[in-house]
PDB file of C-alpha atoms in Angstrom:
ATOM      1  CA  MET A 193      10.194  22.506  -8.550  1.00 96.00           C
ATOM      2  CA  LYS A 194      11.872  19.106  -8.917  1.00 97.00           C
ATOM      3  CA  ALA A 195       9.575  16.160  -9.726  1.00 97.00           C
ATOM      4  CA  LEU A 196       9.776  12.590 -10.955  1.00 97.00           C
ATOM      5  CA  ILE A 197       7.659  12.205 -14.106  1.00 96.00           C
ATOM      6  CA  LEU A 198       6.410   9.028 -15.758  1.00 97.00           C
ATOM      7  CA  GLU A 199       6.119   9.598 -19.516  1.00 96.00           C
ATOM      8  CA  ALA A 200       5.370   5.985 -20.515  1.00 96.00           C
ATOM      9  CA  GLN A 201       4.748   2.852 -18.462  1.00 96.00           C
ATOM     10  CA  ALA A 202       7.687   0.447 -18.500  1.00 96.00           C
ATOM     11  CA  PRO A 203       9.516  -2.030 -16.219  1.00 95.00           C
ATOM     12  CA  ILE A 204      11.102  -0.241 -13.286  1.00 94.00           C
ATOM     13  CA  GLU A 205      14.505  -1.698 -14.231  1.00 95.00           C
ATOM     14  CA  THR A 206      14.460   0.483 -17.357  1.00 96.00           C
ATOM     15  CA  ARG A 207      14.280   3.645 -15.217  1.00 95.00           C
ATOM     16  CA  PRO A 208      11.022   5.060 -16.635  1.00 96.00           C
ATOM     17  CA  LEU A 209      10.910   7.913 -14.093  1.00 97.00           C
ATOM     18  CA  CYS A 210      12.661  11.126 -15.142  1.00 96.00           C
ATOM     19  CA  LEU A 211      13.729  13.913 -12.779  1.00 97.00           C
ATOM     20  CA  VAL A 212      12.551  17.206 -14.270  1.00 97.00           C
ATOM     21  CA  ASP A 213      12.004  20.854 -13.371  1.00 97.00           C
ATOM     22  CA  LEU A 214       8.351  21.944 -13.433  1.00 95.00           C
ATOM     23  CA  PRO A 215       6.563  25.211 -12.606  1.00 95.00           C
ATOM     24  CA  GLU A 216       5.277  25.308  -9.049  1.00 96.00           C
ATOM     25  CA  PRO A 217       1.580  24.298  -9.051  1.00 95.00           C
ATOM     26  CA  GLU A 218      -0.973  26.746  -7.663  1.00 96.00           C
ATOM     27  CA  PRO A 219      -3.884  25.485  -5.541  1.00 96.00           C
ATOM     28  CA  ALA A 220      -7.366  26.077  -6.962  1.00 95.00           C
ATOM     29  CA  ARG A 221     -10.516  26.681  -4.931  1.00 95.00           C
ATOM     30  CA  GLY A 222     -10.779  24.211  -2.040  1.00 94.00           C
ATOM     31  CA  GLU A 223      -7.257  22.916  -2.580  1.00 95.00           C
ATOM     32  CA  ILE A 224      -4.063  23.208  -0.611  1.00 95.00           C
ATOM     33  CA  ARG A 225      -0.455  22.887  -1.697  1.00 97.00           C
ATOM     34  CA  VAL A 226       1.748  20.541   0.304  1.00 96.00           C
ATOM     35  CA  ARG A 227       5.516  20.873   0.469  1.00 97.00           C
ATOM     36  CA  VAL A 228       6.480  17.215   0.441  1.00 96.00           C
ATOM     37  CA  THR A 229       8.851  16.048   3.162  1.00 95.00           C
ATOM     38  CA  ALA A 230       8.421  12.289   2.622  1.00 94.00           C
ATOM     39  CA  CYS A 231       6.600  10.003   0.208  1.00 93.00           C
ATOM     40  CA  GLY A 232       6.543   6.234   0.619  1.00 90.00           C
ATOM     41  CA  ILE A 233       7.011   3.682  -2.151  1.00 89.00           C
ATOM     42  CA  CYS A 234       4.153   1.186  -2.460  1.00 85.00           C
ATOM     43  CA  ARG A 235       3.594  -1.851  -4.644  1.00 84.00           C
ATOM     44  CA  THR A 236       0.685   0.043  -6.214  1.00 87.00           C
ATOM     45  CA  ASP A 237       3.181   2.672  -7.393  1.00 91.00           C
ATOM     46  CA  LEU A 238       4.976  -0.117  -9.260  1.00 90.00           C
ATOM     47  CA  HIS A 239       1.667  -1.309 -10.742  1.00 90.00           C
ATOM     48  CA  VAL A 240       1.107   2.231 -12.048  1.00 94.00           C
ATOM     49  CA  ILE A 241       4.671   2.699 -13.315  1.00 95.00           C
ATOM     50  CA  GLU A 242       5.018  -0.714 -14.945  1.00 94.00           C
ATOM     51  CA  GLY A 243       1.571  -0.842 -16.548  1.00 94.00           C
ATOM     52  CA  ASP A 244      -0.212  -3.483 -14.455  1.00 89.00           C
ATOM     53  CA  LEU A 245      -2.879  -0.803 -14.051  1.00 88.00           C
ATOM     54  CA  GLU A 246      -4.178   0.975 -17.153  1.00 90.00           C
ATOM     55  CA  PRO A 247      -2.891   4.559 -17.287  1.00 91.00           C
ATOM     56  CA  ARG A 248      -5.344   7.283 -16.270  1.00 91.00           C
ATOM     57  CA  ARG A 249      -3.073  10.181 -17.169  1.00 92.00           C
ATOM     58  CA  LEU A 250       0.384  10.567 -18.660  1.00 94.00           C
ATOM     59  CA  PRO A 251       2.725  12.274 -18.029  1.00 96.00           C
ATOM     60  CA  LEU A 252       2.220  11.593 -14.308  1.00 96.00           C
ATOM     61  CA  THR A 253       3.999  12.190 -11.032  1.00 96.00           C
ATOM     62  CA  PRO A 254       3.432   8.973  -9.019  1.00 95.00           C
ATOM     63  CA  GLY A 255       3.419   8.627  -5.243  1.00 93.00           C
ATOM     64  CA  HIS A 256       0.433   8.444  -2.893  1.00 91.00           C
ATOM     65  CA  GLN A 257       1.887   8.041   0.616  1.00 91.00           C
ATOM     66  CA  VAL A 258       2.488  11.772   0.939  1.00 93.00           C
ATOM     67  CA  VAL A 259       3.534  13.629   4.080  1.00 94.00           C
ATOM     68  CA  GLY A 260       4.360  17.313   4.172  1.00 95.00           C
ATOM     69  CA  THR A 261       3.475  20.779   5.405  1.00 96.00           C
ATOM     70  CA  VAL A 262       0.863  23.163   4.055  1.00 96.00           C
ATOM     71  CA  ASP A 263       2.673  25.574   1.776  1.00 94.00           C
ATOM     72  CA  ALA A 264      -0.209  27.526   0.193  1.00 96.00           C
ATOM     73  CA  VAL A 265      -4.014  27.502   0.266  1.00 96.00           C
ATOM     74  CA  GLY A 266      -6.530  28.129  -2.479  1.00 95.00           C
ATOM     75  CA  GLU A 267      -9.640  30.267  -2.310  1.00 95.00           C
ATOM     76  CA  GLY A 268     -12.145  28.973   0.235  1.00 94.00           C
ATOM     77  CA  ALA A 269      -9.714  26.517   1.844  1.00 93.00           C
ATOM     78  CA  ARG A 270      -9.909  27.169   5.584  1.00 92.00           C
ATOM     79  CA  ARG A 271      -9.195  23.894   7.394  1.00 93.00           C
ATOM     80  CA  PHE A 272      -5.427  24.296   7.598  1.00 94.00           C
ATOM     81  CA  ASP A 273      -2.897  26.974   8.397  1.00 94.00           C
ATOM     82  CA  LEU A 274       0.414  27.415   6.622  1.00 96.00           C
ATOM     83  CA  GLY A 275       2.965  25.072   8.146  1.00 95.00           C
ATOM     84  CA  ASP A 276       0.453  22.455   9.343  1.00 94.00           C
ATOM     85  CA  ARG A 277       1.778  18.893   8.977  1.00 94.00           C
ATOM     86  CA  VAL A 278      -0.637  16.798   6.954  1.00 91.00           C
ATOM     87  CA  ARG A 279      -1.259  13.740   4.822  1.00 81.00           C
ATOM     88  CA  GLU A 280      -3.801  13.102   2.088  1.00 67.00           C
ATOM     89  CA  ASN A 281      -6.530  10.446   2.260  1.00 59.00           C
ATOM     90  CA  LEU A 282      -8.489   8.779  -0.555  1.00 53.00           C
ATOM     91  CA  CYS A 283     -11.730  10.507  -1.459  1.00 50.00           C
ATOM     92  CA  PRO A 284     -15.002   8.580  -1.981  1.00 53.00           C
ATOM     93  CA  GLY A 285     -14.892   9.271  -5.728  1.00 61.00           C
ATOM     94  CA  SER A 286     -11.885   6.912  -5.977  1.00 66.00           C
ATOM     95  CA  ARG A 287      -9.608   9.354  -7.759  1.00 77.00           C
ATOM     96  CA  TYR A 288      -6.220   8.164  -6.643  1.00 81.00           C
ATOM     97  CA  THR A 289      -3.291  10.414  -5.853  1.00 87.00           C
ATOM     98  CA  GLY A 290      -0.345   9.306  -7.953  1.00 90.00           C
ATOM     99  CA  TYR A 291      -2.649   7.596 -10.498  1.00 87.00           C
ATOM    100  CA  HIS A 292      -5.480   9.884 -11.601  1.00 87.00           C
ATOM    101  CA  LEU A 293      -3.782  12.951 -10.084  1.00 88.00           C
ATOM    102  CA  HIS A 294      -0.162  13.978  -9.708  1.00 93.00           C
ATOM    103  CA  GLY A 295       1.368  12.541  -6.548  1.00 92.00           C
ATOM    104  CA  GLY A 296       4.158  13.095  -4.107  1.00 94.00           C
ATOM    105  CA  TYR A 297       7.332  12.226  -5.999  1.00 94.00           C
ATOM    106  CA  ALA A 298       7.908  15.950  -6.212  1.00 96.00           C
ATOM    107  CA  GLU A 299       8.798  18.885  -4.020  1.00 96.00           C
ATOM    108  CA  LEU A 300       5.205  20.161  -4.077  1.00 96.00           C
ATOM    109  CA  ALA A 301       1.816  18.432  -4.414  1.00 95.00           C
ATOM    110  CA  ILE A 302      -1.750  19.726  -4.722  1.00 94.00           C
ATOM    111  CA  ALA A 303      -4.585  18.133  -2.745  1.00 91.00           C
ATOM    112  CA  LEU A 304      -8.245  18.829  -2.028  1.00 88.00           C
ATOM    113  CA  GLU A 305      -8.327  20.001   1.571  1.00 91.00           C
ATOM    114  CA  ASP A 306     -11.477  17.968   2.294  1.00 87.00           C
ATOM    115  CA  TYR A 307      -9.416  14.776   2.042  1.00 84.00           C
ATOM    116  CA  VAL A 308      -6.324  15.922   3.895  1.00 90.00           C
ATOM    117  CA  TYR A 309      -5.741  15.027   7.526  1.00 88.00           C
ATOM    118  CA  PRO A 310      -3.421  16.452  10.186  1.00 92.00           C
ATOM    119  CA  LEU A 311      -0.737  14.119  11.502  1.00 90.00           C
ATOM    120  CA  PRO A 312       0.001  13.641  15.209  1.00 88.00           C
ATOM    121  CA  ASP A 313       3.404  14.504  16.588  1.00 87.00           C
ATOM    122  CA  GLY A 314       4.159  10.894  17.549  1.00 87.00           C
ATOM    123  CA  PHE A 315       5.503   9.987  14.092  1.00 85.00           C
ATOM    124  CA  ASP A 316       8.341  11.539  12.139  1.00 92.00           C
ATOM    125  CA  ASP A 317       7.667  12.111   8.436  1.00 92.00           C
ATOM    126  CA  GLN A 318       9.536   9.089   7.102  1.00 91.00           C
ATOM    127  CA  SER A 319       7.912   6.759   9.636  1.00 89.00           C
ATOM    128  CA  ALA A 320       4.434   8.128   8.966  1.00 89.00           C
ATOM    129  CA  ALA A 321       4.504   7.903   5.147  1.00 89.00           C
ATOM    130  CA  PRO A 322       4.347   4.068   4.848  1.00 87.00           C
ATOM    131  CA  LEU A 323       1.511   3.896   7.369  1.00 87.00           C
ATOM    132  CA  LEU A 324      -0.732   5.914   5.043  1.00 83.00           C
ATOM    133  CA  CYS A 325      -1.131   3.002   2.626  1.00 85.00           C
ATOM    134  CA  ALA A 326       0.807  -0.061   3.765  1.00 86.00           C
ATOM    135  CA  GLY A 327      -0.331   0.472   7.342  1.00 89.00           C
ATOM    136  CA  ILE A 328      -3.963   1.225   6.526  1.00 89.00           C
ATOM    137  CA  ILE A 329      -4.277  -1.600   3.977  1.00 90.00           C
ATOM    138  CA  GLY A 330      -2.562  -4.040   6.312  1.00 93.00           C
ATOM    139  CA  TYR A 331      -4.711  -3.114   9.294  1.00 93.00           C
ATOM    140  CA  ARG A 332      -7.890  -3.413   7.223  1.00 93.00           C
ATOM    141  CA  ALA A 333      -6.821  -6.801   5.849  1.00 95.00           C
ATOM    142  CA  LEU A 334      -6.041  -8.061   9.354  1.00 96.00           C
ATOM    143  CA  SER A 335      -9.469  -6.934  10.544  1.00 95.00           C
ATOM    144  CA  ARG A 336     -11.201  -8.648   7.613  1.00 95.00           C
ATOM    145  CA  ALA A 337      -9.227 -11.840   8.169  1.00 96.00           C
ATOM    146  CA  GLU A 338     -11.091 -12.313  11.481  1.00 96.00           C
ATOM    147  CA  VAL A 339      -8.286 -14.229  13.195  1.00 96.00           C
ATOM    148  CA  PRO A 340      -9.527 -15.661  16.509  1.00 96.00           C
ATOM    149  CA  ALA A 341      -7.696 -14.735  19.703  1.00 95.00           C
ATOM    150  CA  GLY A 342      -4.500 -16.747  19.931  1.00 95.00           C
ATOM    151  CA  GLY A 343      -5.087 -18.132  16.431  1.00 97.00           C
ATOM    152  CA  ARG A 344      -2.845 -18.912  13.477  1.00 97.00           C
ATOM    153  CA  LEU A 345      -2.414 -16.470  10.589  1.00 98.00           C
ATOM    154  CA  LEU A 346      -0.789 -17.082   7.210  1.00 98.00           C
ATOM    155  CA  LEU A 347       0.689 -14.162   5.236  1.00 98.00           C
ATOM    156  CA  ILE A 348       1.334 -14.779   1.536  1.00 97.00           C
ATOM    157  CA  GLY A 349       3.726 -12.141   0.242  1.00 94.00           C
ATOM    158  CA  PHE A 350       5.913 -10.106   2.566  1.00 94.00           C
ATOM    159  CA  GLY A 351       5.995  -6.520   1.343  1.00 90.00           C
ATOM    160  CA  SER A 352       5.463  -3.379   3.385  1.00 89.00           C
ATOM    161  CA  SER A 353       1.845  -4.124   4.404  1.00 92.00           C
ATOM    162  CA  ALA A 354       2.789  -7.609   5.577  1.00 94.00           C
ATOM    163  CA  HIS A 355       5.653  -6.150   7.642  1.00 93.00           C
ATOM    164  CA  VAL A 356       3.131  -4.029   9.522  1.00 93.00           C
ATOM    165  CA  VAL A 357       0.629  -6.889   9.917  1.00 96.00           C
ATOM    166  CA  LEU A 358       3.258  -9.257  11.319  1.00 97.00           C
ATOM    167  CA  GLN A 359       4.079  -6.757  14.042  1.00 96.00           C
ATOM    168  CA  LEU A 360       0.407  -6.197  14.872  1.00 95.00           C
ATOM    169  CA  ALA A 361      -0.303  -9.925  14.862  1.00 97.00           C
ATOM    170  CA  ARG A 362       2.614 -10.759  17.144  1.00 97.00           C
ATOM    171  CA  HIS A 363       1.566  -7.952  19.491  1.00 96.00           C
ATOM    172  CA  ARG A 364      -1.860  -9.632  19.690  1.00 96.00           C
ATOM    173  CA  GLY A 365      -0.296 -12.984  20.475  1.00 96.00           C
ATOM    174  CA  LEU A 366      -1.099 -14.610  17.124  1.00 97.00           C
ATOM    175  CA  ASP A 367       0.918 -17.445  15.610  1.00 97.00           C
ATOM    176  CA  VAL A 368       2.140 -16.118  12.246  1.00 97.00           C
ATOM    177  CA  HIS A 369       3.259 -18.134   9.208  1.00 98.00           C
ATOM    178  CA  VAL A 370       4.737 -16.505   6.094  1.00 98.00           C
ATOM    179  CA  VAL A 371       5.158 -17.598   2.472  1.00 97.00           C
ATOM    180  CA  THR A 372       7.302 -15.335   0.306  1.00 96.00           C
ATOM    181  CA  ARG A 373       9.656 -15.603  -2.669  1.00 92.00           C
ATOM    182  CA  GLY A 374      12.820 -13.791  -1.627  1.00 90.00           C
ATOM    183  CA  GLU A 375      15.315 -15.241   0.813  1.00 94.00           C
ATOM    184  CA  GLY A 376      15.881 -11.747   2.203  1.00 94.00           C
ATOM    185  CA  HIS A 377      12.173 -11.441   2.990  1.00 94.00           C
ATOM    186  CA  ARG A 378      12.115 -14.931   4.520  1.00 96.00           C
ATOM    187  CA  LYS A 379      15.057 -14.026   6.749  1.00 96.00           C
ATOM    188  CA  LEU A 380      13.344 -10.796   7.814  1.00 96.00           C
ATOM    189  CA  ALA A 381      10.077 -12.627   8.604  1.00 96.00           C
ATOM    190  CA  ARG A 382      11.946 -15.049  10.858  1.00 96.00           C
ATOM    191  CA  HIS A 383      13.733 -12.163  12.550  1.00 97.00           C
ATOM    192  CA  MET A 384      10.400 -10.420  13.165  1.00 96.00           C
ATOM    193  CA  GLY A 385       8.950 -13.447  14.921  1.00 96.00           C
ATOM    194  CA  ALA A 386       7.170 -15.597  12.328  1.00 97.00           C
ATOM    195  CA  ARG A 387       6.580 -19.133  13.627  1.00 96.00           C
ATOM    196  CA  TRP A 388       7.192 -20.727  10.208  1.00 97.00           C
ATOM    197  CA  VAL A 389       8.503 -19.298   6.944  1.00 97.00           C
ATOM    198  CA  GLY A 390       8.367 -20.993   3.549  1.00 96.00           C
ATOM    199  CA  SER A 391       8.742 -20.501  -0.179  1.00 95.00           C
ATOM    200  CA  PRO A 392       5.928 -20.541  -2.780  1.00 93.00           C
ATOM    201  CA  GLY A 393       4.739 -24.107  -3.187  1.00 91.00           C
ATOM    202  CA  GLU A 394       5.331 -24.925   0.483  1.00 93.00           C
ATOM    203  CA  SER A 395       2.480 -25.159   3.006  1.00 92.00           C
ATOM    204  CA  PRO A 396       2.487 -24.375   6.729  1.00 95.00           C
ATOM    205  CA  PRO A 397       2.976 -27.448   8.934  1.00 95.00           C
ATOM    206  CA  VAL A 398      -0.506 -26.979  10.418  1.00 95.00           C
ATOM    207  CA  HIS A 399      -3.821 -25.585   9.190  1.00 96.00           C
ATOM    208  CA  VAL A 400      -4.234 -21.876   9.915  1.00 97.00           C
ATOM    209  CA  ASP A 401      -7.350 -20.007  11.001  1.00 97.00           C
ATOM    210  CA  SER A 402      -6.958 -17.143   8.533  1.00 97.00           C
ATOM    211  CA  ALA A 403      -4.802 -16.099   5.608  1.00 97.00           C
ATOM    212  CA  ILE A 404      -4.054 -12.743   4.004  1.00 97.00           C
ATOM    213  CA  VAL A 405      -2.880 -12.681   0.383  1.00 97.00           C
ATOM    214  CA  PHE A 406      -0.643  -9.655  -0.204  1.00 94.00           C
ATOM    215  CA  ALA A 407       1.052 -11.039  -3.314  1.00 91.00           C
ATOM    216  CA  PRO A 408      -0.480  -9.642  -6.532  1.00 89.00           C
ATOM    217  CA  ALA A 409      -0.509 -13.148  -8.051  1.00 90.00           C
ATOM    218  CA  GLY A 410      -3.888 -14.849  -8.428  1.00 92.00           C
ATOM    219  CA  GLU A 411      -2.336 -18.301  -8.295  1.00 93.00           C
ATOM    220  CA  THR A 412      -1.542 -17.761  -4.596  1.00 93.00           C
ATOM    221  CA  VAL A 413      -5.238 -17.679  -3.665  1.00 94.00           C
ATOM    222  CA  LEU A 414      -5.758 -21.424  -4.056  1.00 93.00           C
ATOM    223  CA  PRO A 415      -2.862 -22.392  -1.735  1.00 94.00           C
ATOM    224  CA  ALA A 416      -4.263 -19.916   0.784  1.00 95.00           C
ATOM    225  CA  LEU A 417      -7.643 -21.672   0.651  1.00 94.00           C
ATOM    226  CA  GLU A 418      -5.945 -25.044   1.055  1.00 93.00           C
ATOM    227  CA  ALA A 419      -3.992 -23.828   4.091  1.00 95.00           C
ATOM    228  CA  ILE A 420      -6.961 -22.726   6.201  1.00 95.00           C
ATOM    229  CA  GLY A 421      -8.971 -25.007   8.444  1.00 93.00           C
ATOM    230  CA  PRO A 422     -12.774 -25.342   8.507  1.00 92.00           C
ATOM    231  CA  GLY A 423     -14.516 -22.000   8.873  1.00 91.00           C
ATOM    232  CA  GLY A 424     -11.357 -20.050   8.114  1.00 95.00           C
ATOM    233  CA  THR A 425     -11.124 -16.756   6.243  1.00 96.00           C
ATOM    234  CA  VAL A 426      -8.944 -15.680   3.329  1.00 96.00           C
ATOM    235  CA  ALA A 427      -8.588 -11.903   2.851  1.00 96.00           C
ATOM    236  CA  LEU A 428      -7.246 -10.474  -0.424  1.00 95.00           C
ATOM    237  CA  ALA A 429      -5.381  -7.257   0.320  1.00 91.00           C
ATOM    238  CA  GLY A 430      -4.086  -6.018  -3.024  1.00 81.00           C
ATOM    239  CA  ILE A 431      -5.586  -3.336  -5.258  1.00 77.00           C
ATOM    240  CA  HIS A 432      -4.381  -5.327  -8.278  1.00 80.00           C
ATOM    241  CA  MET A 433      -4.036  -9.074  -8.822  1.00 86.00           C
ATOM    242  CA  SER A 434      -3.536 -11.345 -11.795  1.00 89.00           C
ATOM    243  CA  ASP A 435      -6.382 -13.725 -12.644  1.00 90.00           C
ATOM    244  CA  ILE A 436      -7.271 -16.386 -10.087  1.00 91.00           C
ATOM    245  CA  PRO A 437      -7.073 -19.882 -11.658  1.00 91.00           C
ATOM    246  CA  PRO A 438     -10.268 -21.983 -11.881  1.00 89.00           C
ATOM    247  CA  LEU A 439     -11.158 -23.767  -8.677  1.00 82.00           C
ATOM    248  CA  VAL A 440     -11.827 -27.486  -9.039  1.00 78.00           C
ATOM    249  CA  TYR A 441     -14.725 -28.378  -6.774  1.00 75.00           C
ATOM    250  CA  GLU A 442     -14.755 -31.909  -5.412  1.00 69.00           C
ATOM    251  CA  ARG A 443     -17.451 -33.231  -3.113  1.00 62.00           C
ATOM    252  CA  HIS A 444     -16.402 -36.041  -0.790  1.00 56.00           C
TER     253      HIS A 444
END
C-alpha cells in the first residue's frame, strides 16, 4: 500500500513526509482494517510532524481525521461488516491515531473496533473528515465558552475549528469577532459573517462575553482575558500551546 511516512520531525516546508510502499497491515484480534477514502489535515498533525509534540513513535504515518470503509476484520471483531463506512474516535486511554499509532495518511489503516463509529449518509467522505477533529473540538470549545444567547464571541486564531465555530455561532445569532494573523483568513472571516476582524495586537471595539483561543500561542491568552467583560469565559481549545506569559495582578 501507499503511505506517507514521517522518519524525523522537521518543519513542514522541508517536506519531511515521504511517500512509500508498505506491506498491507493485517488486523489483530478486536481490530478492523479501514480502506481510507479521506483523511483531514489538522493543526495537531503539524504539531506532530514539526516536533511541537514529543515523538511517541517513529517512523509514523500521521493523520487522525480518518474516514473509510471496513476492508478486513480481525478475530473477534463483530461490530462491522465489510464495506461499512466508518470513522475512528479517541479511546479513553488517550492513545492518539496518527501520534501513538499509525494514522490515515495511507491507503489502509488499522483501528480497534471498539472506538470506531459508523457515519451517517448525510456527509460525503471529504466533508465528514474535518468534522471528526476540527468539528468536535470546535463544538466542545463553543459549549465550554458558555456564550449567552445573543452574546458576543471572540475567536483568536482562524483555522479549521474556528471556521466551524463561526458558522455555528452565526446560526445561533451570536455576534462574532475574530483575531487572526493572515490577511487571507481575515478576508474569509469577514466573508463568513464576522462582525469585526483584526490582527494580533488589536482588540475588539467592545468587550465580548466569551473568547475561544484556537491559536497555539500562549501569549494570546492574556489579550483574550482583557477582551472579555465581567463574568466572561475564556476557553482554550488547542491540544498544544506555548507557555502562557506571567499574569500581572493589579488590585484597584
